[in-house]
Short mmCIF file of C-alpha atoms and ligand atoms in Angstrom, two decimals:
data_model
loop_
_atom_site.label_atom_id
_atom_site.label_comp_id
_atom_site.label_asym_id
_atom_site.label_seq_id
_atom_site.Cartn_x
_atom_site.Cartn_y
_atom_site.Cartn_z
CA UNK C 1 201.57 7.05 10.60
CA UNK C 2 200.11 7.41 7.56
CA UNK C 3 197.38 9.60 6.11
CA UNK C 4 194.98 8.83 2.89
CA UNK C 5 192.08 10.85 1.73
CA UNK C 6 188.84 10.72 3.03
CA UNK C 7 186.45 8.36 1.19
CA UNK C 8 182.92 9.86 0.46
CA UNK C 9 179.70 8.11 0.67
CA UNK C 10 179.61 8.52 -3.34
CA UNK C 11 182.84 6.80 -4.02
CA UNK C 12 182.19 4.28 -2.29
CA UNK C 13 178.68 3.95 -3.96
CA UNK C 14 180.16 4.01 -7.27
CA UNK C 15 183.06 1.55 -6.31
CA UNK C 16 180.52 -0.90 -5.31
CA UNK C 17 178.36 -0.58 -8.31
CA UNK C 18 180.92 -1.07 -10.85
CA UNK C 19 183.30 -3.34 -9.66
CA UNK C 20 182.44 -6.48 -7.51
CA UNK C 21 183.70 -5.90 -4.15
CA UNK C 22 184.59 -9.93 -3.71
CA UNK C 23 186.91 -9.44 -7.15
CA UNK C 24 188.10 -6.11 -6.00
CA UNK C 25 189.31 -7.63 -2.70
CA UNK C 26 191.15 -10.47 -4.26
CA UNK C 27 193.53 -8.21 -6.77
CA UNK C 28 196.87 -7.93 -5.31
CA UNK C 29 199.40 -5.21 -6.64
CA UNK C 30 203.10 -4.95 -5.94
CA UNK C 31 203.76 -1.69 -3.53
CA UNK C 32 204.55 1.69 -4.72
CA UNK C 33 208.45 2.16 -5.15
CA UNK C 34 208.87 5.65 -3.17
CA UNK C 35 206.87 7.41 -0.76
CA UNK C 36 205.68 10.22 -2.38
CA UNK C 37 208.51 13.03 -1.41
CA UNK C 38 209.18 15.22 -3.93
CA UNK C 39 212.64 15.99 -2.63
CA UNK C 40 213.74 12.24 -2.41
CA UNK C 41 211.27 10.21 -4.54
CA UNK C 42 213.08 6.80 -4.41
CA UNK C 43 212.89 6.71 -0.66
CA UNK C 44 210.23 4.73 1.70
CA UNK C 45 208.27 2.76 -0.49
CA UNK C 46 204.25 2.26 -0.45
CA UNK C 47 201.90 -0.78 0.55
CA UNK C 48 203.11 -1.56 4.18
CA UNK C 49 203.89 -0.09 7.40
CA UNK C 50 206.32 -1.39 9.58
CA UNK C 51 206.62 -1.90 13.45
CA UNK C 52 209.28 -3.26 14.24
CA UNK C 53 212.95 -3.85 13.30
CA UNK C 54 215.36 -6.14 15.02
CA UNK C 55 219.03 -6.13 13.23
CA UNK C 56 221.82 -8.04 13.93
CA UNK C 57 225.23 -6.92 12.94
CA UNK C 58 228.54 -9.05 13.28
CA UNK C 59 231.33 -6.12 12.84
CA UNK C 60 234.94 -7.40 11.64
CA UNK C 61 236.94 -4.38 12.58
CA UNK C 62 240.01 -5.92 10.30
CA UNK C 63 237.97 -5.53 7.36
CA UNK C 64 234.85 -3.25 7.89
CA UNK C 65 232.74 -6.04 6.88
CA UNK C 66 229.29 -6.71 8.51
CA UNK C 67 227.54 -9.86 8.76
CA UNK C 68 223.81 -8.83 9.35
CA UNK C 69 220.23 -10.20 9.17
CA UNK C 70 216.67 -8.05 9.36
CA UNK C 71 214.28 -9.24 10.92
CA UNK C 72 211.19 -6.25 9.95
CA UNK C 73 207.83 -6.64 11.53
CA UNK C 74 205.16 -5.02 9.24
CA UNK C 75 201.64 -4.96 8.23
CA UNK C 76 200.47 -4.45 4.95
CA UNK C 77 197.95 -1.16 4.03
CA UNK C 78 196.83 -2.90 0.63
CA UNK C 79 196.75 -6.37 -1.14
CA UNK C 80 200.60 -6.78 -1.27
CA UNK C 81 201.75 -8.95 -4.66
CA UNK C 82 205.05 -7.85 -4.04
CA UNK C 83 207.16 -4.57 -1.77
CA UNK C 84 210.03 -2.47 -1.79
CA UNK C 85 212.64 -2.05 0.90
CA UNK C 86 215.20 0.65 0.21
CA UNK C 87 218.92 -1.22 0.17
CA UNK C 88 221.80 -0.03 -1.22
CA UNK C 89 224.56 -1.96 -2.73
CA UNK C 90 227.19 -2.69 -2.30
CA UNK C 91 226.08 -5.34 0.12
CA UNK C 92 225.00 -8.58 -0.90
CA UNK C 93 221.72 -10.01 0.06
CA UNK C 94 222.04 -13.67 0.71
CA UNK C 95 218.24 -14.48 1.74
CA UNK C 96 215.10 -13.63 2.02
CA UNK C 97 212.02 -15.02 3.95
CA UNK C 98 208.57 -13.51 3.76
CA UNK C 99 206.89 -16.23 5.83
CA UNK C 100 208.70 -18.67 4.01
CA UNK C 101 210.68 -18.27 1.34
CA UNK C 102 210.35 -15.15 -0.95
CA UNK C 103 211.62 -13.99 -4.59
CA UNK C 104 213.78 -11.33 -4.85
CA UNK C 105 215.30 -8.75 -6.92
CA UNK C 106 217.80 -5.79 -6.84
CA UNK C 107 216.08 -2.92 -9.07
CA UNK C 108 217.19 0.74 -9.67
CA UNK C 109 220.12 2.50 -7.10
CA UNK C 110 218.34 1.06 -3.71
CA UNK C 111 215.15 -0.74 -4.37
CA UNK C 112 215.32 -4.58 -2.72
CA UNK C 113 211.87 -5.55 -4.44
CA UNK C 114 210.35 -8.88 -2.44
CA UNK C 115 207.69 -11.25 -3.83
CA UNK C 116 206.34 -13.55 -1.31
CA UNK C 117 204.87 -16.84 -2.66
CA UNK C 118 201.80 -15.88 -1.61
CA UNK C 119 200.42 -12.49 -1.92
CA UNK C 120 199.83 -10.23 1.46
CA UNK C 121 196.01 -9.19 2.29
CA UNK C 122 195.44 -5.87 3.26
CA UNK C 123 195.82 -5.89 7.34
CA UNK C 124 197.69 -9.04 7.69
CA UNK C 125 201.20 -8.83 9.70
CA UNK C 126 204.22 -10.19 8.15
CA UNK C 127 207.32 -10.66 8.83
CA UNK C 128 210.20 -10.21 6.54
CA UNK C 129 213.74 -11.51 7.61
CA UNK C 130 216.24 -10.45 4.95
CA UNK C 131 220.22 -12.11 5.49
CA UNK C 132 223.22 -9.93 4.21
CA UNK C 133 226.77 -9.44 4.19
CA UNK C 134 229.80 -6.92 3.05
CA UNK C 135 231.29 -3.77 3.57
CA UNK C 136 228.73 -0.42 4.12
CA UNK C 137 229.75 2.32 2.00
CA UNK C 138 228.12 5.55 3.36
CA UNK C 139 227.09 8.48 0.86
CA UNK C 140 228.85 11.82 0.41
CA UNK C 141 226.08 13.68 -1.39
CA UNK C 142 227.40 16.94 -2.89
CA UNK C 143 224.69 19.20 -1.68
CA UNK C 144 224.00 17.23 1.53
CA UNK C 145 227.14 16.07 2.86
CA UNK C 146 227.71 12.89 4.36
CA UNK C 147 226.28 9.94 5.64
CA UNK C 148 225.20 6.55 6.30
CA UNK C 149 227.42 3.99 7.72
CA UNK C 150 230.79 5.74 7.97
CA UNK C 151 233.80 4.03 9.06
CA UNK C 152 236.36 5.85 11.69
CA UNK C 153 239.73 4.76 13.04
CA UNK C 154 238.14 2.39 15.40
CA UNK C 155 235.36 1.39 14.09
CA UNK C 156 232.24 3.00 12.59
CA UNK C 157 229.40 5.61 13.18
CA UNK C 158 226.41 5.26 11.42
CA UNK C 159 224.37 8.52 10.33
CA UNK C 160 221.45 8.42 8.17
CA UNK C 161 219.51 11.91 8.28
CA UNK C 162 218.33 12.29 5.72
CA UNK C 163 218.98 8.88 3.48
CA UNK C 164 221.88 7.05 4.81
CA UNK C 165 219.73 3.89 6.82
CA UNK C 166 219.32 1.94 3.39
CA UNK C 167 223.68 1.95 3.53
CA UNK C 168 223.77 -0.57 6.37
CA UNK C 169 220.02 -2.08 7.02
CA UNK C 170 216.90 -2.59 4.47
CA UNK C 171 214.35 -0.20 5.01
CA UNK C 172 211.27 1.69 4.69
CA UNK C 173 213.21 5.14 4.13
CA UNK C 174 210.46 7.84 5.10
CA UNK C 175 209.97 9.54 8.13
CA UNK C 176 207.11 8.81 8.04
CA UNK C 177 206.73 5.08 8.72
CA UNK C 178 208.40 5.31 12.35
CA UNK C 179 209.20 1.85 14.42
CA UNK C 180 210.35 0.30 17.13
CA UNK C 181 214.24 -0.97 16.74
CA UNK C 182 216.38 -3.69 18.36
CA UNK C 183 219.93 -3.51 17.17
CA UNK C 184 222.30 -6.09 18.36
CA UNK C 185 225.95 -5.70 17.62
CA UNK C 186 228.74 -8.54 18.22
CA UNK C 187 232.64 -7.42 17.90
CA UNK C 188 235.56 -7.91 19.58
CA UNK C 189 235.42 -6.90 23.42
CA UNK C 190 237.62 -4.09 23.47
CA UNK C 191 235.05 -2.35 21.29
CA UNK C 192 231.98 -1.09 22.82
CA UNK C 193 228.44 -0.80 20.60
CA UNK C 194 226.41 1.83 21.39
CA UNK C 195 222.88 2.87 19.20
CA UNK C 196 219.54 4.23 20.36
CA UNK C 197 217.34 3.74 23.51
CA UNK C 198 218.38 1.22 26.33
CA UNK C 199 221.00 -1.32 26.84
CA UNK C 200 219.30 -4.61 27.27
CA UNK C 201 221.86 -7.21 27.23
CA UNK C 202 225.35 -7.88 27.16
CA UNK C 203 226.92 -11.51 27.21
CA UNK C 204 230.93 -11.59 26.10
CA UNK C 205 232.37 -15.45 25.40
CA UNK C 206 235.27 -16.13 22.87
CA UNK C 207 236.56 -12.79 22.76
CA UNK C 208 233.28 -11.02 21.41
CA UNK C 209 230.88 -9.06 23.24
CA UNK C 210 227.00 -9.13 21.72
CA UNK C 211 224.92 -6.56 23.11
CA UNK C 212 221.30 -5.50 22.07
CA UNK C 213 219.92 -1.97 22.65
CA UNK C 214 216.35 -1.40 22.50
CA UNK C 215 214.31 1.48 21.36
CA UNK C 216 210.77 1.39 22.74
CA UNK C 217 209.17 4.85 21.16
CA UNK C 218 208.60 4.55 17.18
CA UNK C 219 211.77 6.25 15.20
CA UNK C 220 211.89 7.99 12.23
CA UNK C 221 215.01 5.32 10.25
CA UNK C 222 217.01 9.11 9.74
CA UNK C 223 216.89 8.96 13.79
CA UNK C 224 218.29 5.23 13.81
CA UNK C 225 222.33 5.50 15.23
CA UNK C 226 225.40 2.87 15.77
CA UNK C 227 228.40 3.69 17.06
CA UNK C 228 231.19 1.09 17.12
CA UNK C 229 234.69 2.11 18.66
CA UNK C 230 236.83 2.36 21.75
CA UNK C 231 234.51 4.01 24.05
CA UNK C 232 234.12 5.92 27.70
CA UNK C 233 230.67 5.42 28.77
CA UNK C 234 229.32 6.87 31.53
CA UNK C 235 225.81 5.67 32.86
CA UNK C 236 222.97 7.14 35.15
CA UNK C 237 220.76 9.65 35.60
CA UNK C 238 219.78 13.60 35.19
CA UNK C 239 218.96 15.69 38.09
CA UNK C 240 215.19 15.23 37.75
CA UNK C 241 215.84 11.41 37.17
CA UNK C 242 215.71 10.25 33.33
CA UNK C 243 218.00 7.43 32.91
CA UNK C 244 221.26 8.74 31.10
CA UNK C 245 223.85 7.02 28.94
CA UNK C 246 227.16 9.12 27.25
CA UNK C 247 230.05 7.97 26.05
CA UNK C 248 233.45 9.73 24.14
CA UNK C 249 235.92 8.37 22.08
CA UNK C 250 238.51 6.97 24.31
CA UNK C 251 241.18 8.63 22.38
CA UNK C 252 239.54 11.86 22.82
CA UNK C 253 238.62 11.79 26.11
CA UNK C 254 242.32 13.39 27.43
CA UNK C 255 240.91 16.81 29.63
CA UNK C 256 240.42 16.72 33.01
CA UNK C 257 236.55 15.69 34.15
CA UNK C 258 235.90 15.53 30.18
CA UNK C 259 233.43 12.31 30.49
CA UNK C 260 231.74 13.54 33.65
CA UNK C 261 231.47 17.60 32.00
CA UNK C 262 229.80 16.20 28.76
CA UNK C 263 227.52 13.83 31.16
CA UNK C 264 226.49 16.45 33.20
CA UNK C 265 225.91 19.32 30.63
CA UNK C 266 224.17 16.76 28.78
CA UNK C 267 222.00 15.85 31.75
CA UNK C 268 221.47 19.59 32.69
CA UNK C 269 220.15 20.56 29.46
CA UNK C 270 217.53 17.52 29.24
CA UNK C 271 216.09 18.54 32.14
CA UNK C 272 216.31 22.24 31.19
CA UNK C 273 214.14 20.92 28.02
CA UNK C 274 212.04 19.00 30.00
CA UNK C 275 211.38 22.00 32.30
CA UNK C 276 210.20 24.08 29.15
CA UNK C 277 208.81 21.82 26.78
CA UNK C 278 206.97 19.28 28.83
CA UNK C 279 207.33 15.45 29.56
CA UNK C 280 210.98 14.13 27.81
CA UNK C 281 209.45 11.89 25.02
CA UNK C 282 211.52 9.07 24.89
CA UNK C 283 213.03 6.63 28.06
CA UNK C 284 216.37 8.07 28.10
CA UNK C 285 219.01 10.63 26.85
CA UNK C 286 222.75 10.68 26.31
CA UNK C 287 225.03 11.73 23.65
CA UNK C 288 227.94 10.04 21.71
CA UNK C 289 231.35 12.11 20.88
CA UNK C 290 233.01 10.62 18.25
CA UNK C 291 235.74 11.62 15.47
CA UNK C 292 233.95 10.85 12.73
CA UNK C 293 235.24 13.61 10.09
CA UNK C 294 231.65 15.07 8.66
CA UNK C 295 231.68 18.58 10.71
CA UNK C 296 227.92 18.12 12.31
CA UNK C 297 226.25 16.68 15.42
CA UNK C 298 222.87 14.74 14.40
CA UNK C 299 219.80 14.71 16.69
CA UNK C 300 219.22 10.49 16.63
CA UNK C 301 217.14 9.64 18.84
CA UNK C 302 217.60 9.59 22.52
CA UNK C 303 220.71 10.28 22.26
CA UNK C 304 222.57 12.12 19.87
CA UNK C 305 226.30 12.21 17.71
CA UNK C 306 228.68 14.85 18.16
CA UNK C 307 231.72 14.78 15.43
CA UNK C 308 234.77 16.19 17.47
CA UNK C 309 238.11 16.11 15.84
CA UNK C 310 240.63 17.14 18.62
CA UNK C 311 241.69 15.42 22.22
CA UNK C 312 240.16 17.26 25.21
CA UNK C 313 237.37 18.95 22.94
CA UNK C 314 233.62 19.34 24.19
CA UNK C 315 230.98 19.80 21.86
CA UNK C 316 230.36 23.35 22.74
CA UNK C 317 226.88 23.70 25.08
CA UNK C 318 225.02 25.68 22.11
CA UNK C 319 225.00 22.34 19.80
CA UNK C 320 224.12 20.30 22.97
CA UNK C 321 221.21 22.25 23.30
CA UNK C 322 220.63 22.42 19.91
CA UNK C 323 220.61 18.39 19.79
CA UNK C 324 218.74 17.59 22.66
CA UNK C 325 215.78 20.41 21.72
CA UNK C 326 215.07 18.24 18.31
CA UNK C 327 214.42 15.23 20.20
CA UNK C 328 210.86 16.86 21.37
CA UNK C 329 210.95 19.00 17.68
CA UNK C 330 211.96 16.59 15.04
CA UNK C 331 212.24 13.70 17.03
CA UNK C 332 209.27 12.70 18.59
CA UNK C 333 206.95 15.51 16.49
CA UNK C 334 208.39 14.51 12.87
CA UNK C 335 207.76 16.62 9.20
CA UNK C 336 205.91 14.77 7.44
CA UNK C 337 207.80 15.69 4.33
CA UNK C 338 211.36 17.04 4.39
CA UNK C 339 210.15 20.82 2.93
CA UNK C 340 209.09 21.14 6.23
CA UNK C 341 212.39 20.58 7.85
CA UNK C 342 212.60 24.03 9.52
CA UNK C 343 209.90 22.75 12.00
CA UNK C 344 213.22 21.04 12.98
CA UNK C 345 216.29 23.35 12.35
CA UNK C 346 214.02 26.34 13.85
CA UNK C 347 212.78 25.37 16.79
CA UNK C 348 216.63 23.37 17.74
CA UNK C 349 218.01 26.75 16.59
CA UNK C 350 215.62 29.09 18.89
CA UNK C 351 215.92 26.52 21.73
CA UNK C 352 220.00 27.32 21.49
CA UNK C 353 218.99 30.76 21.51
CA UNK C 354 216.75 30.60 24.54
CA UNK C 355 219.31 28.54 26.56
CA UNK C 356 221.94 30.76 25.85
CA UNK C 357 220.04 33.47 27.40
CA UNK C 358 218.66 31.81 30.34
CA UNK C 359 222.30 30.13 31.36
CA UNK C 360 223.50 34.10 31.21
CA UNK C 361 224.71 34.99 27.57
CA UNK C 362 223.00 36.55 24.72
CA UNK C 363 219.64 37.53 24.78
CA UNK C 364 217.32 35.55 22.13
CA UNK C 365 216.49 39.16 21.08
CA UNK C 366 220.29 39.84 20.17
CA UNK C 367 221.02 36.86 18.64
CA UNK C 368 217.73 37.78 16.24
CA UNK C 369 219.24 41.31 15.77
CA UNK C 370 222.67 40.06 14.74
CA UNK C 371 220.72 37.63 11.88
CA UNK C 372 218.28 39.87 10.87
CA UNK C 373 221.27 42.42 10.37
CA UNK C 374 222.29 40.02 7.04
CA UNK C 375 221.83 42.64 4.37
CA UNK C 376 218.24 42.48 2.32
CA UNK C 377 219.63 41.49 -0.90
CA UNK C 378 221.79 38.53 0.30
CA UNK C 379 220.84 35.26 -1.30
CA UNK C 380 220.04 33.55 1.72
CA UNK C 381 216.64 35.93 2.26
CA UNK C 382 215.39 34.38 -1.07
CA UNK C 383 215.04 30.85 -0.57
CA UNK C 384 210.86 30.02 0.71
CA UNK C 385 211.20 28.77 3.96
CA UNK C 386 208.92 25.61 3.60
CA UNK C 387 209.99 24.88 0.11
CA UNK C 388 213.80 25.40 0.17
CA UNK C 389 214.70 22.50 -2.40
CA UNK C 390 215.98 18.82 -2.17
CA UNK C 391 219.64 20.58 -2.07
CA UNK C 392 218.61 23.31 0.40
CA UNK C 393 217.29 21.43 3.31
CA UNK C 394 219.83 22.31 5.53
CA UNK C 395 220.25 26.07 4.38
CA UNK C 396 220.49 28.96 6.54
CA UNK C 397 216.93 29.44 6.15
CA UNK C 398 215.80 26.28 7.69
CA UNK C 399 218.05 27.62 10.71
CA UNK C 400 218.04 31.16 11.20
CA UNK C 401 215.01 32.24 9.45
CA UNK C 402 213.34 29.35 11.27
CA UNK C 403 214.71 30.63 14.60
CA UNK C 404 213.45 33.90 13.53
CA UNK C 405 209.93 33.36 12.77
CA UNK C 406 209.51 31.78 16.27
CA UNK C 407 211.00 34.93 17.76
CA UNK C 408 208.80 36.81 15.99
CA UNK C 409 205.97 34.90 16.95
CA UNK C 410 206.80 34.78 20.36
CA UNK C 411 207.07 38.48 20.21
CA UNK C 412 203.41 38.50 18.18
CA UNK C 413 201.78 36.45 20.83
CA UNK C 414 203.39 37.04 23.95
CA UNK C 415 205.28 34.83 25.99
CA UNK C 416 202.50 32.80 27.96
CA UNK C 417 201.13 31.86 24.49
CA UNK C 418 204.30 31.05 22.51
CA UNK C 419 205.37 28.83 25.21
CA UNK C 420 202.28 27.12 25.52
CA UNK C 421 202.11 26.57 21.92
CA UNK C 422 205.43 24.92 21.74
CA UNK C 423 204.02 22.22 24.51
CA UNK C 424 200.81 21.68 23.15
CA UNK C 425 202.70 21.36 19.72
CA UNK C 426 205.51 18.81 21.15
CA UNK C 427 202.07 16.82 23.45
CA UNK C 428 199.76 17.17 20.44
CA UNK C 429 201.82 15.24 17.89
CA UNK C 430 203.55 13.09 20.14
CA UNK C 431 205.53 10.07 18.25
CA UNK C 432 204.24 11.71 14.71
CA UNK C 433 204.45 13.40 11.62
CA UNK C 434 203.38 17.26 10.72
CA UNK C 435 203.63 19.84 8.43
CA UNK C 436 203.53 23.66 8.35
CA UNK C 437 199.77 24.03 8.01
CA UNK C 438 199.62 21.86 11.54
CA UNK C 439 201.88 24.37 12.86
CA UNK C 440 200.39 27.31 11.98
CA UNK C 441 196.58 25.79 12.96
CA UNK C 442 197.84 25.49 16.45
CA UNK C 443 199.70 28.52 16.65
CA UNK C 444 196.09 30.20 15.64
CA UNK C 445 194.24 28.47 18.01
CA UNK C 446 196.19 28.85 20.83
CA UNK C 447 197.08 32.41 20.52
CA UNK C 448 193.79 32.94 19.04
CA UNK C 449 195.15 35.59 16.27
CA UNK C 450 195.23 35.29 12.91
CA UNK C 451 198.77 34.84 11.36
CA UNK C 452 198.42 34.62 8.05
CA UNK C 453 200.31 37.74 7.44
CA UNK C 454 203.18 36.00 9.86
CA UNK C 455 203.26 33.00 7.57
CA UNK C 456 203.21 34.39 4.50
CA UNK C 457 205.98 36.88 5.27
CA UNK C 458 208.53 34.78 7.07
CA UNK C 459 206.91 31.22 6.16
CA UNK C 460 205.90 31.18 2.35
CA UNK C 461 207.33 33.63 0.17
CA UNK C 462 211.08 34.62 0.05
CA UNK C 463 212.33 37.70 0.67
CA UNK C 464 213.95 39.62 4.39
CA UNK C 465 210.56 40.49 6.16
CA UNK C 466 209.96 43.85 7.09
CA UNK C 467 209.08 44.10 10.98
ZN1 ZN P 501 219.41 20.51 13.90
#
């Protein structure tokens, strides 16, 4: 999705007067570098929106080496000379087609800039099918930890929340330009693929399995996952019927009942969700457990990654719930730009909160009580809550405080309202992008109170809140 400004009457009055609409429509301009995030202005680039991805990945365990082509399905939103795709070295690009064949050029830290031989016209569809090869190297960012494509003892894992997709696939890098994916993986049979949505076919000959899993609902490229490795899958479906797919690191997997307890919990809390926050909004769920070595679980779509570093561990039920709550609050409703990322952390937070307490352990009310406790002049009270800083996106504050401020909603409006809020909010922007001022619109008109004072306490300014 995309937004623009609205045109007025008189612009367009004045465009038409001074500059000849036939030459106007003929001028063709290369696409903007970035997408306009102030937090992480090389990513997602301008000009074009894509639809669809299809990547193919050969995997060579012996070396870590991938063998890949992109196939992108896009259509441009201006007269296209020439676009970005964010693609980090160091693989090698070996081709490039753009309906034929294309120019291209490696610019800056991750721009792959394309030049068709013929420029784009605003509308059109294209299709851009880029050919590469070598071994991903994922990112360990200082403030932000790791990720991208990260290799493990058996294979790899491949992250990207918030910038690791342009480490193993070209892309438009913004949340906000979500797609459809195909990802097809060949590797030797004793390693199983696993990455987003549904397995869709399988076919092993010569020793390698290929199999393609498809993703049907538009994805944010931070959502995208692969997992390569030894793998226990276990396949079917949750109590109230949405078709389920987990699997554990075979090496892992040593406790009694540990494939069918992570299965089931998994399955138990979707449908939990489901009960709460409405209609599941993709066409399956799961969960991958994997030792992976970066000490977090990631909500990709549909089914997300837990990093587990012991035999016989489970990821505790907390971060399961955690997980599978983003995939209706981050997942399928998306910030638009990543200052907004408590909309996330806040509601996965609460959501751990709230099925703590309804599966018979600490109130939501405690668990507020013990983090509003944190002494007023800690630093973690002074970061803004929707402006915590490129580095600070995954503070406290996106967490806590976020969980917070919907507790004290929830406590402002009652519990009819808040509840009803976070289903209109999760129906509403379905398969989209927000920001804060959506969330705080809704929460106004469905509660009907103003919360301006609510915001600006807990929201906007930085500070512990008084209550
Ligand atoms: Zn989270």
């Amino acid at each position: 999705m995309r937004r623009s400004g609205p045109v007025t009457a008189a612009v367009l009055t004045a465009a038409l007067a001074f500059a000849p609409a036939a030459h106007a429509a003929e001028r063709f301009t290369p696409g903007a570098a970035g997408a306009g995030d102030p937090y992480f202005p090389e990513n997602g680039n301008g000009g074009y929106d894509v639809r669809d991805y299809d990547l193919t990945f050969q995997f060579e365990p012996s070396t870590g080496a991938i063998t890949a082509t992109a196939r992108i399905q896009a259509r441009a939103t201006q007269n296209l000379s020439s676009f970005n795709l964010d693609f980090l070295g160091p693989l090698e690009v070996d081709d490039v087609k753009v309906n034929g064949r294309a120019a291209w050029k490696r610019e800056g830290a991750q721009e792959l800039v394309i030049t068709p031989r013929k420029g784009i016209k605003a509308g059109k569809r294209f299709t851009a099918t880029v050919k590469y090869h070598g071994v991903p190297k994922r990112i360990d960012d200082p403030a932000l930890g790791t990720s991208g494509w990260i290799a493990t003892d058996d294979g790899a894992v491949a992250l990207n929340q918030p910038f690791g997709a342009a480490t193993y696939y070209p892309v438009n890098d913004t949340p906000r330009d979500k797609a459809t994916y195909s990802v097809t993986v060949t590797a030797p049979s004793g390693l199983k693929a696993l990455s987003n949505g549904e397995k869709v076919k399988e076919r092993t000959r010569g020793g390698l399995t290929t199999v393609t899993w498809r993703m049907r609902h538009p994805m944010a490229s931070e959502l995208a996952m692969l997992a390569i490795g030894r793998f226990n899958v276990t396949t079917g479906r949750t109590p109230s019927g949405i078709p389920s797919v987990t699997a554990i690191d075979s090496a892992l997997d040593t406790a009694p009942d540990q494939s069918k307890t992570f299965f089931d919990t998994t399955n138990t809390v979707t449908d939990w969700m489901r009960r709460t926050w409405g209609p599941y909004p993709f066409t399956s769920t799961g969960g991958v457990v994997d030792r992976i070595g970066v000490g977090y679980a990631l909500e990709t779509q549909g089914r997300s990654v837990y990093d587990v570093g012991e035999p016989g561990r489970q990821p505790n039920t907390g971060t399961i719930a955690h997980e599978l709550a983003h995939q209706w609050f981050g997942d399928s409703v998306t910030p638009y730009l990543w200052k907004d990322i408590w909309l996330n952390e806040g509601w996965a937070t609460y959501n751990d909160w709230l099925y703590t307490e309804a599966t018979g352990g600490r109130t939501a009310q405690a668990a507020f009580d013990a983090s509003y406790a944190r002494a007023a002049d800690h630093a973690a009270w002074q970061t803004v809550m929707d402006d915590p800083g490129r580095d600070g996106i995954y503070n406290w504050s996106s967490y806590t405080r976020g969980a917070m401020t919907l507790h004290v909603l929830r406590t402002k409006i009652g519990d009819e309202k808040f509840y009803r809020l976070g289903r209109t909010w999760a129906a509403k922007y379905k398969d989209g992008n927000v920001t804060t001022a959506d969330f705080k619109e809704l929460a106004e008109k469905v509660s009907g109170q103003d919360l301006d004072a609510l915001f600006t306490a807990w929201v906007h300014t930085p500070g512990k809140p008084a209550l």
